[in-house]
Each structure stands twice: as C-alpha cells, then as structure tokens.
Tab-separated table of C-alpha atoms in Angstrom:
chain	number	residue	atom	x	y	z
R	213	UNK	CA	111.656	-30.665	12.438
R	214	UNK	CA	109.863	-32.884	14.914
R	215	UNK	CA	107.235	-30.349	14.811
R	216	UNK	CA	106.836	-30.572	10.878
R	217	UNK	CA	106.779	-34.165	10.424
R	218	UNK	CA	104.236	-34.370	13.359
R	219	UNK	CA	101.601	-32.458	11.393
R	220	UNK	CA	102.442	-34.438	8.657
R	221	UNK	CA	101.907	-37.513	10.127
R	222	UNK	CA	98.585	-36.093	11.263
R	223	UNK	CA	97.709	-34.674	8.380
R	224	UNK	CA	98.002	-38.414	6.615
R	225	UNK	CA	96.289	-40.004	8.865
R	226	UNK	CA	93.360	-37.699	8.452
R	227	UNK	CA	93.650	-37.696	5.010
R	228	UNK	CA	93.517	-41.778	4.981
R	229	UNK	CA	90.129	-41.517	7.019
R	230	UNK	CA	88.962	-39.493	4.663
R	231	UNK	CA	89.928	-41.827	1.958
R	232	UNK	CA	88.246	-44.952	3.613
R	233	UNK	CA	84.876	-43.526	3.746
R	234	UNK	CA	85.175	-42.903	-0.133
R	235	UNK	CA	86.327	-45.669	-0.488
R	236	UNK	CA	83.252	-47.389	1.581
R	237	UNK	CA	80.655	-45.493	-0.848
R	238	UNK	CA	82.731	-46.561	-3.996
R	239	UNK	CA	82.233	-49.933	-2.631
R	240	UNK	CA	78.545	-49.346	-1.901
R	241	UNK	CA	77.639	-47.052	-5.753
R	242	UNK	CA	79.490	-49.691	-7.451
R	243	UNK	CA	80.016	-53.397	-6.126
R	244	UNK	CA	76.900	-53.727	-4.945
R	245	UNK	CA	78.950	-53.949	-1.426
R	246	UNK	CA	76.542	-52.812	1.406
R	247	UNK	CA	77.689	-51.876	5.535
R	248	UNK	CA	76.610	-55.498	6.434
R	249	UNK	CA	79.180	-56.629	3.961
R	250	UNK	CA	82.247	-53.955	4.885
R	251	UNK	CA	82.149	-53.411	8.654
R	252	UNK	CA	82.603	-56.963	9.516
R	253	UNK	CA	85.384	-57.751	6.991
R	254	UNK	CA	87.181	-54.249	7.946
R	255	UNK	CA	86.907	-54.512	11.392
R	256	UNK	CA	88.395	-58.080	11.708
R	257	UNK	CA	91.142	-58.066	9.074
R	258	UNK	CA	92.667	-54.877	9.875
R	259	UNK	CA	92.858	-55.685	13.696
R	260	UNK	CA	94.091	-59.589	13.082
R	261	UNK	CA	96.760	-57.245	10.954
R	262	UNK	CA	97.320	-54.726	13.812
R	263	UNK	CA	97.613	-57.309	16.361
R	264	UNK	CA	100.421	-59.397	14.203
R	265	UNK	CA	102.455	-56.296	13.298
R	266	UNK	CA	102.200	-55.232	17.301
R	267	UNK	CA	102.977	-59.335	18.226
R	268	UNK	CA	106.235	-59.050	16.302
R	269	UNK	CA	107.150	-56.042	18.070
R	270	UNK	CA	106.269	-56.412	21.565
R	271	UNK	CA	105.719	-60.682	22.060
R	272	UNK	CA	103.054	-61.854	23.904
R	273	UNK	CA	102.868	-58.375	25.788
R	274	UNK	CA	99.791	-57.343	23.048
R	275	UNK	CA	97.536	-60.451	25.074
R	276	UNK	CA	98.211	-58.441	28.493
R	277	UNK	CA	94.698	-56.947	28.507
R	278	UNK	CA	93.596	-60.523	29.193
R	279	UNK	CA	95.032	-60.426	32.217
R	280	UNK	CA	92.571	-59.032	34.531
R	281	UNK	CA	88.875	-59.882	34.397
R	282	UNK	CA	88.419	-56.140	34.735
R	283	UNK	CA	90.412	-55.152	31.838
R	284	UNK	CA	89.342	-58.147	29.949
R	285	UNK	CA	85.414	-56.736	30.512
R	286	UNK	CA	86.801	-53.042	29.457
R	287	UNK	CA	88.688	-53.915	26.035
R	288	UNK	CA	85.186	-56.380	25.069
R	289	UNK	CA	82.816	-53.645	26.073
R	290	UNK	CA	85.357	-51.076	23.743
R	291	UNK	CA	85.241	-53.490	20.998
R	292	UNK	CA	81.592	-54.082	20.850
R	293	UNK	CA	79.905	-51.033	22.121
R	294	UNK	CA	82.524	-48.633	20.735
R	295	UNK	CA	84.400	-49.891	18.269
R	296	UNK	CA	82.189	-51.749	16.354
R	297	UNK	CA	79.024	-49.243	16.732
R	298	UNK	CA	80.661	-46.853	15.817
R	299	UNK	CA	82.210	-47.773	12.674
R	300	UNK	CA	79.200	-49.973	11.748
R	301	UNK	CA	76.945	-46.587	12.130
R	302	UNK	CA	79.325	-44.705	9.887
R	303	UNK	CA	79.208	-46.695	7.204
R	304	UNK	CA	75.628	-47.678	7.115
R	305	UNK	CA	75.506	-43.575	7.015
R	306	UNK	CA	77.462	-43.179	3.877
R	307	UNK	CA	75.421	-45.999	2.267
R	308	UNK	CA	72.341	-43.516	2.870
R	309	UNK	CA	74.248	-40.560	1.761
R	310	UNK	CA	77.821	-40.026	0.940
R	311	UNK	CA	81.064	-40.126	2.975
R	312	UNK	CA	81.181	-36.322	3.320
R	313	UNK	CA	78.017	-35.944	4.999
R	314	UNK	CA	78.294	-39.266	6.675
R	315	UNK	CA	81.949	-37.594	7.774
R	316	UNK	CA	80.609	-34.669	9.163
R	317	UNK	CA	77.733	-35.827	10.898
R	318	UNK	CA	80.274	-37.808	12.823
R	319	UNK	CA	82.342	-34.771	13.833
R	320	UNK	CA	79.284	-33.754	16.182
R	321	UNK	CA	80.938	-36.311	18.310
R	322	UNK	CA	83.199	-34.151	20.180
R	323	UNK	CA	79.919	-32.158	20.881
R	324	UNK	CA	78.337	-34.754	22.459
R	325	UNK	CA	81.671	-35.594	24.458
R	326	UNK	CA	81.276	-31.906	25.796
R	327	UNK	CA	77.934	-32.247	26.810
R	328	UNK	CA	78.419	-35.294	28.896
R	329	UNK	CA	81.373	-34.192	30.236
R	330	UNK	CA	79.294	-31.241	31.698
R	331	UNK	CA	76.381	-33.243	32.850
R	332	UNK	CA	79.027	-35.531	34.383
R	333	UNK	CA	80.854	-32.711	36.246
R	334	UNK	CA	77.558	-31.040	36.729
R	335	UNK	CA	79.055	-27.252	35.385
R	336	UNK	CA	77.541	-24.967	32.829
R	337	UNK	CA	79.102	-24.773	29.426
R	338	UNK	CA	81.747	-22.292	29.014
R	339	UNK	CA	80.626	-19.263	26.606
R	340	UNK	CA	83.146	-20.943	24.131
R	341	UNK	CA	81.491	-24.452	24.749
R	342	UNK	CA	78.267	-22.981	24.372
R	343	UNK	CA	79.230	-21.051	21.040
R	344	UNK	CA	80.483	-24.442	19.805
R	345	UNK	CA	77.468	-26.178	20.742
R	346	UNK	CA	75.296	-23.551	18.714
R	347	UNK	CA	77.454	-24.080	15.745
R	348	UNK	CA	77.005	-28.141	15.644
R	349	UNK	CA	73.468	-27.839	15.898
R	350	UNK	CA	73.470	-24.972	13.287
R	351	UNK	CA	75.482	-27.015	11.017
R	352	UNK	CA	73.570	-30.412	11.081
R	353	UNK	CA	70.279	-28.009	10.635
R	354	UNK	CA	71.930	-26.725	7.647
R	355	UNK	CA	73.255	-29.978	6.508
R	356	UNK	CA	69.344	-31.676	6.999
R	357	UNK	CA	67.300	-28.829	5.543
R	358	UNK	CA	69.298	-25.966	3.990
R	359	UNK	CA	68.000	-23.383	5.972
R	360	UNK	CA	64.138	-24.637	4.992
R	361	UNK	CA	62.548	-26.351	8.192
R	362	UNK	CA	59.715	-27.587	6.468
R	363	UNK	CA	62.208	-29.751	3.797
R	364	UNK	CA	64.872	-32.717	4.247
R	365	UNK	CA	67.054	-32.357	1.460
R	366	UNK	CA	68.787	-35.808	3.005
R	367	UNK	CA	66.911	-38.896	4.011
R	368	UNK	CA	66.074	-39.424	7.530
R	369	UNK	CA	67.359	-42.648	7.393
R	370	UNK	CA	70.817	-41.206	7.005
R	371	UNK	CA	70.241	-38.779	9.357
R	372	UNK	CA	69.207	-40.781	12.352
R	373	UNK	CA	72.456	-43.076	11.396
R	374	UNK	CA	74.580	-39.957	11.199
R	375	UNK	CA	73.346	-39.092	14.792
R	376	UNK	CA	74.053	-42.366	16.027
R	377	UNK	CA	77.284	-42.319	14.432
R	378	UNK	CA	78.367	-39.082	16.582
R	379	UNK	CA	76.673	-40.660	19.608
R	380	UNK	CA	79.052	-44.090	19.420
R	381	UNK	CA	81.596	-41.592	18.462
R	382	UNK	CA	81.159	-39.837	21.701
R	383	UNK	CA	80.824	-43.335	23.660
R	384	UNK	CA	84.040	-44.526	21.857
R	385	UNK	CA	85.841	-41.285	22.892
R	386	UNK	CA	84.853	-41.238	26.389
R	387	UNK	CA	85.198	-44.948	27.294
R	388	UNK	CA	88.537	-45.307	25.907
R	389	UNK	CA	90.444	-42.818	28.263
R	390	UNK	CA	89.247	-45.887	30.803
R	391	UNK	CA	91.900	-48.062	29.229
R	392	UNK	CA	94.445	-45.376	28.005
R	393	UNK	CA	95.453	-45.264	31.510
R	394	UNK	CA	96.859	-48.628	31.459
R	395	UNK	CA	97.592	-49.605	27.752
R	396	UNK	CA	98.662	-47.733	24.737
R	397	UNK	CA	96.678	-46.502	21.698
R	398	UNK	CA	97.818	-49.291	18.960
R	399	UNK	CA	97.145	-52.339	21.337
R	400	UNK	CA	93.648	-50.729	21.994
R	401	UNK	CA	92.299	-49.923	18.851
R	402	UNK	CA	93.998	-53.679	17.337
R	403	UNK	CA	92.341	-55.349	19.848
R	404	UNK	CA	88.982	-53.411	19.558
R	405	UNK	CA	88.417	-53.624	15.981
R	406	UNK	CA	89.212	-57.376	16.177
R	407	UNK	CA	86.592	-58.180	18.748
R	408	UNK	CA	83.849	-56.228	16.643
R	409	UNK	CA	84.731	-57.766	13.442
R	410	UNK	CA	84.532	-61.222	15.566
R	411	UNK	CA	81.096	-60.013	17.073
R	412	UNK	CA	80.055	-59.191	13.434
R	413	UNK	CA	80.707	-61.915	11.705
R	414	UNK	CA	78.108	-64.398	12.956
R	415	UNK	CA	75.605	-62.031	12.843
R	416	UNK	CA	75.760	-60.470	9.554
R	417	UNK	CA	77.166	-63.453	7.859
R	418	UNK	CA	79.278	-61.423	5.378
R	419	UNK	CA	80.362	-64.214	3.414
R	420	UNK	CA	76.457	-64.842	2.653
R	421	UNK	CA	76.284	-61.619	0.869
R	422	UNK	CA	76.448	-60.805	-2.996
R	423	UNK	CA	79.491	-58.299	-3.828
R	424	UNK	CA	81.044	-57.468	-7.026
R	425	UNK	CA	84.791	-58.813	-6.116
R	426	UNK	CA	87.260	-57.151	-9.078
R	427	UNK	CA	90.468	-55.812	-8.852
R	428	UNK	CA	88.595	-52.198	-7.991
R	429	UNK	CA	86.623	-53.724	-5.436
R	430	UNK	CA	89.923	-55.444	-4.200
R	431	UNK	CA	91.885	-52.211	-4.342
R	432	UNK	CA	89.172	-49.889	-2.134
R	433	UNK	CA	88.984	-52.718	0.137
R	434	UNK	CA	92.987	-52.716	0.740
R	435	UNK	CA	92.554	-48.868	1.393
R	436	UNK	CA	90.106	-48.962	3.933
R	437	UNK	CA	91.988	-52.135	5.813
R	438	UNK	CA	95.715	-50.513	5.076
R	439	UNK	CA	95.738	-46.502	4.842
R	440	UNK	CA	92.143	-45.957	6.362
R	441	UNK	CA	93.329	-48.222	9.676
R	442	UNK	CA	96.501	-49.129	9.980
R	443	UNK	CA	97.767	-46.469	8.273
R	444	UNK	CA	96.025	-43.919	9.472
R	445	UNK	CA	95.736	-44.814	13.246
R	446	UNK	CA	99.133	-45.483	13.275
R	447	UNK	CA	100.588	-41.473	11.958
R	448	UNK	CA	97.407	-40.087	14.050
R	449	UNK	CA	99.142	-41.449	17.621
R	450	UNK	CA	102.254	-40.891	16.719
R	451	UNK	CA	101.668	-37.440	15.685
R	452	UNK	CA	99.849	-36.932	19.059
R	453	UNK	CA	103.111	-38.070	20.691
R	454	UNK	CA	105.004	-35.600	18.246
R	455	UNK	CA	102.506	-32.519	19.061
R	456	UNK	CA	100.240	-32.958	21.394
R	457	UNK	CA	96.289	-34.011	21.257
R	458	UNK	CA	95.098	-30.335	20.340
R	459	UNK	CA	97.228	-29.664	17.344
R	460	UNK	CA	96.489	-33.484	16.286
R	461	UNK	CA	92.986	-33.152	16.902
R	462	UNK	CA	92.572	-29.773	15.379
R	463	UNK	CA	94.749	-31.065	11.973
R	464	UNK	CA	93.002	-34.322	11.623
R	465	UNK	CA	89.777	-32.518	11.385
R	466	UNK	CA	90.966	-32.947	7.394
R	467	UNK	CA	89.283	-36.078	7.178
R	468	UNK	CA	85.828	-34.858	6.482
R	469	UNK	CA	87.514	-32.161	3.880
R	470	UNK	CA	89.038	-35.678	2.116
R	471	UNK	CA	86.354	-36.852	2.192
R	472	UNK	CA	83.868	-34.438	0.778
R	473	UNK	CA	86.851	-33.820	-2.187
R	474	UNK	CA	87.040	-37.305	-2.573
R	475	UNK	CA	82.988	-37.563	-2.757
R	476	UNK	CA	83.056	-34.576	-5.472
R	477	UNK	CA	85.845	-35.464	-7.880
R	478	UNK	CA	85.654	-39.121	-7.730
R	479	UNK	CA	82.075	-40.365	-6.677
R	480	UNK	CA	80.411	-37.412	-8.539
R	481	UNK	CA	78.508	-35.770	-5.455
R	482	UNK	CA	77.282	-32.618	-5.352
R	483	UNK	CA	77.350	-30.404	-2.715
R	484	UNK	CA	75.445	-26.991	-2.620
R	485	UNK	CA	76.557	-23.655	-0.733
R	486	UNK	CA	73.757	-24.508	2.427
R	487	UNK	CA	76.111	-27.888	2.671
R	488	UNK	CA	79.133	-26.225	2.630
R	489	UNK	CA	78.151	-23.663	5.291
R	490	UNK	CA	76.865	-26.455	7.749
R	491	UNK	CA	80.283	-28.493	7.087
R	492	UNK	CA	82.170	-25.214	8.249
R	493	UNK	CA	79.848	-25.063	11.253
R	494	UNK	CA	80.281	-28.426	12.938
R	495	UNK	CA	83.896	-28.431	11.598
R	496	UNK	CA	84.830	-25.192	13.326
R	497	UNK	CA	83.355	-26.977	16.493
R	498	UNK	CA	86.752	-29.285	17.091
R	499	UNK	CA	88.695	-25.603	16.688
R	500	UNK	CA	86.783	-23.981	19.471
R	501	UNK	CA	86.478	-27.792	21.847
R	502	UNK	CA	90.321	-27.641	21.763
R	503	UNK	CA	91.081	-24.059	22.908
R	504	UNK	CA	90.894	-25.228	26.717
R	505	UNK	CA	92.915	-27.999	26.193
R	506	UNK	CA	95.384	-26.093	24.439
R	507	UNK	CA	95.778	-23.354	27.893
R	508	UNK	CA	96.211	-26.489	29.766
R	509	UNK	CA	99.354	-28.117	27.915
C-alpha cells in the first residue's frame, strides 16, 4: 500500500509538471502572455503560497535559513541562480517551441549532472554513463535536425534556450544537495521560488506587460501556481520519502510524456516519428542515470 500510493503521488506530480508547461504555451498561443510576463508572477505567488501553507505548519521555523549568513548566501544564490534560471529558461523555451520539446530538452539535465559529477571526482564514465550520454546527445540531434545535419527543423533560438534550460537544470540539481543537508525539500523550493519571483519583478516589470486576462487565462495561470508547484512539488517529495529517489525519479520522468500529450491534443502540435525517437532517447537517459543509485539503496 505505501508502495502504491507512493508512485501515485509521483506519478501526479509529474503529471502536474507536465501540465504547467502546457499550460505556459496556452498562455503564450493565446493571451498574448510571454516568459517575461509568467516566470515572475509564477515564481513569486506560488512561493509567498508555499511559504504561508509551511508558516501555519511549522511557525517561524520556515525563516530559519536566515539564520546564518552562510545559509542565508546559499538559499539567495538557489533562488536566483537556480531557481529562477532555470524556470525562466524553460519557459522562454516553450515560447520558441512547445512544452514537449521545451520538456525534453530539459531532461538532458541529469546528463549534464553526470558529467560534472565526473569532472568533479575526476573518474571516467561508467559504460552505462557513457551509453546514456550517447543517447542524450543522439536524442537532442534528433530532436534539432531529424537525422538531416544540414537542416534545423526547430529554431535555434529555442534550442540554445533548451540547452540553457538543462544547464540551470543541472546547476539547480547540484547546488541544492548543499542545503538538503540542513533543511527540507518544501522550505527550499518555497523559499527559492520566492526570491526569484522577487528578483524578477523589478526587472521585467510584469505588470507593464499586455496579457489577455479572461477566465482561461485565469484558469492556466491557477494550474501552473497550484498543480504545476505546489501541487506537484509537494506529491514529488513525498513520494521520494514513500519510495526512494530512483523509483521517484525514474516515474516522474512522465512529465515530458504530459506534456507532449498535452501539446498534441490540446495545443494542436505535431510531432513527427524523428521527434518521437529523440524524446525516447534523452528520456531513456534518467532510466539508465538511476541504475547505480538504485544498487546503492
């Protein structure tokens, strides 16, 4: 049982990322709603909302990581340089494409986490690593050109965002097993999405910017604030509690299959069988990453 309704939990949660992203390029095809707009807005309001659901649970415990300079310095270099890039690159990726290939671009992330982890330890990839590796780098060729190397068949704009959307990815992975050690999941990603909607917010000047505000705009908006971060952070870590980070991390890899379906049946995008092959490449990489972590637990 607890096994069951931790993959559910996990399979939510990657289902509500999935959902946010089509829900960003709703926002972007048809309320004239662009990343500049979103990111700031998201970021903010859903951690102001984290933070008050944690402050009625825990007290003034969720302002402990102002405690220490050093921890103060961590959670405002999370917020800005991994938080907020990351999610900012994202989006500004499905306003160039769509949220499946702005998705799955992402997912090269764990990649790049593999390949700094090796430079960092200074060891060769294992043969699995290395077969993963391949298949990310197979995958995003596929994605680009569909097999043709002299032909883009997406923009290079989105691609250079996608890249630097796996790259924060990878930063945001990496730096924030510096602060797991001392705080949990919830209080970091509240307090890191609030910062980089705060950072935002003077510099994009959201509130400047023309959007079409209906009840549809109103609606996608609540999904990406409620199921697509709330919601869906909150089932991820407790499904990682429920079965461990290498089931959850292998089950949420749903997200960019949500959001691909979602991209298809709702937002009308097309897809062809070269996309669909490099999807299953990179994809297959977070299998393959978590087979050593898997031996270990």
């Amino acid at each position: 049982m607890k096994n069951l309704k931790g993959i559910l939990l996990t399979l939510t949660g990657g289902i509500f990322w999935g959902l946010s992203g089509a829900c960003g390029q709703f926002l972007f095809q048809y309320k004239e709603a662009s990343a500049n707009w979103l990111v700031p807005i998201r970021l903010a309001l859903a951690g102001f909302l984290l933070l008050l659901i944690l402050f009625f649970q825990r007290g003034k415990k969720v302002f402990d990581v102002w405690k220490t300079k050093r921890t103060s310095l961590q959670i405002t270099a999370y917020g800005i340089f991994g938080m907020m890039l990351c999610q900012y690159t994202y989006f500004v990726t499905i306003q160039h494409s769509n949220a499946g290939i702005a998705t799955v671009l992402q997912y090269l992330g764990p990649a790049i986490v593999l390949v700094m982890v090796c430079a960092g330890k200074r060891r060769l990839p294992s043969l699995v690593e290395v077969l993963a590796l391949v298949l990310a780098i197979t995958g995003t060729f596929f994605l680009a050109t569909h097999g043709d190397l002299h032909t883009f068949v997406i923009s290079g704009t989105a691609l250079i965002w996608g890249l630097l959307a796996a790259c924060t990815y990878a930063f945001y992975t990496l730096y924030s097993a510096r602060l797991l050690g001392t705080f949990d999941s919830p209080l970091i990603i509240g307090w890191g999405m609030f910062i980089g909607g705060l950072t935002l917010m003077p510099l994009l000047k959201p509130w400047t910017r023309q959007v079409l505000l209906d009840t549809e705009a109103l609606l996608a908006l609540a999904g990406i604030i409620f199921l697509g971060s709330i919601l869906s952070f909150t089932f991820y870590v407790t499904g990682v509690q429920l079965i461990g980070p290498s089931r959850a991390g292998m089950i949420a890899s749903i997200e960019p299959v949500a959001a691909t379906v979602l991209s298809v049946v709702w937002l009308g995008a097309s897809f062809t069988s070269m996309d669909l092959l490099g999807f299953i490449c990179i994809i297959s990489t977070i299998f393959l990453l978590s087979l050593p972590s898997r031996k270990k637990e």
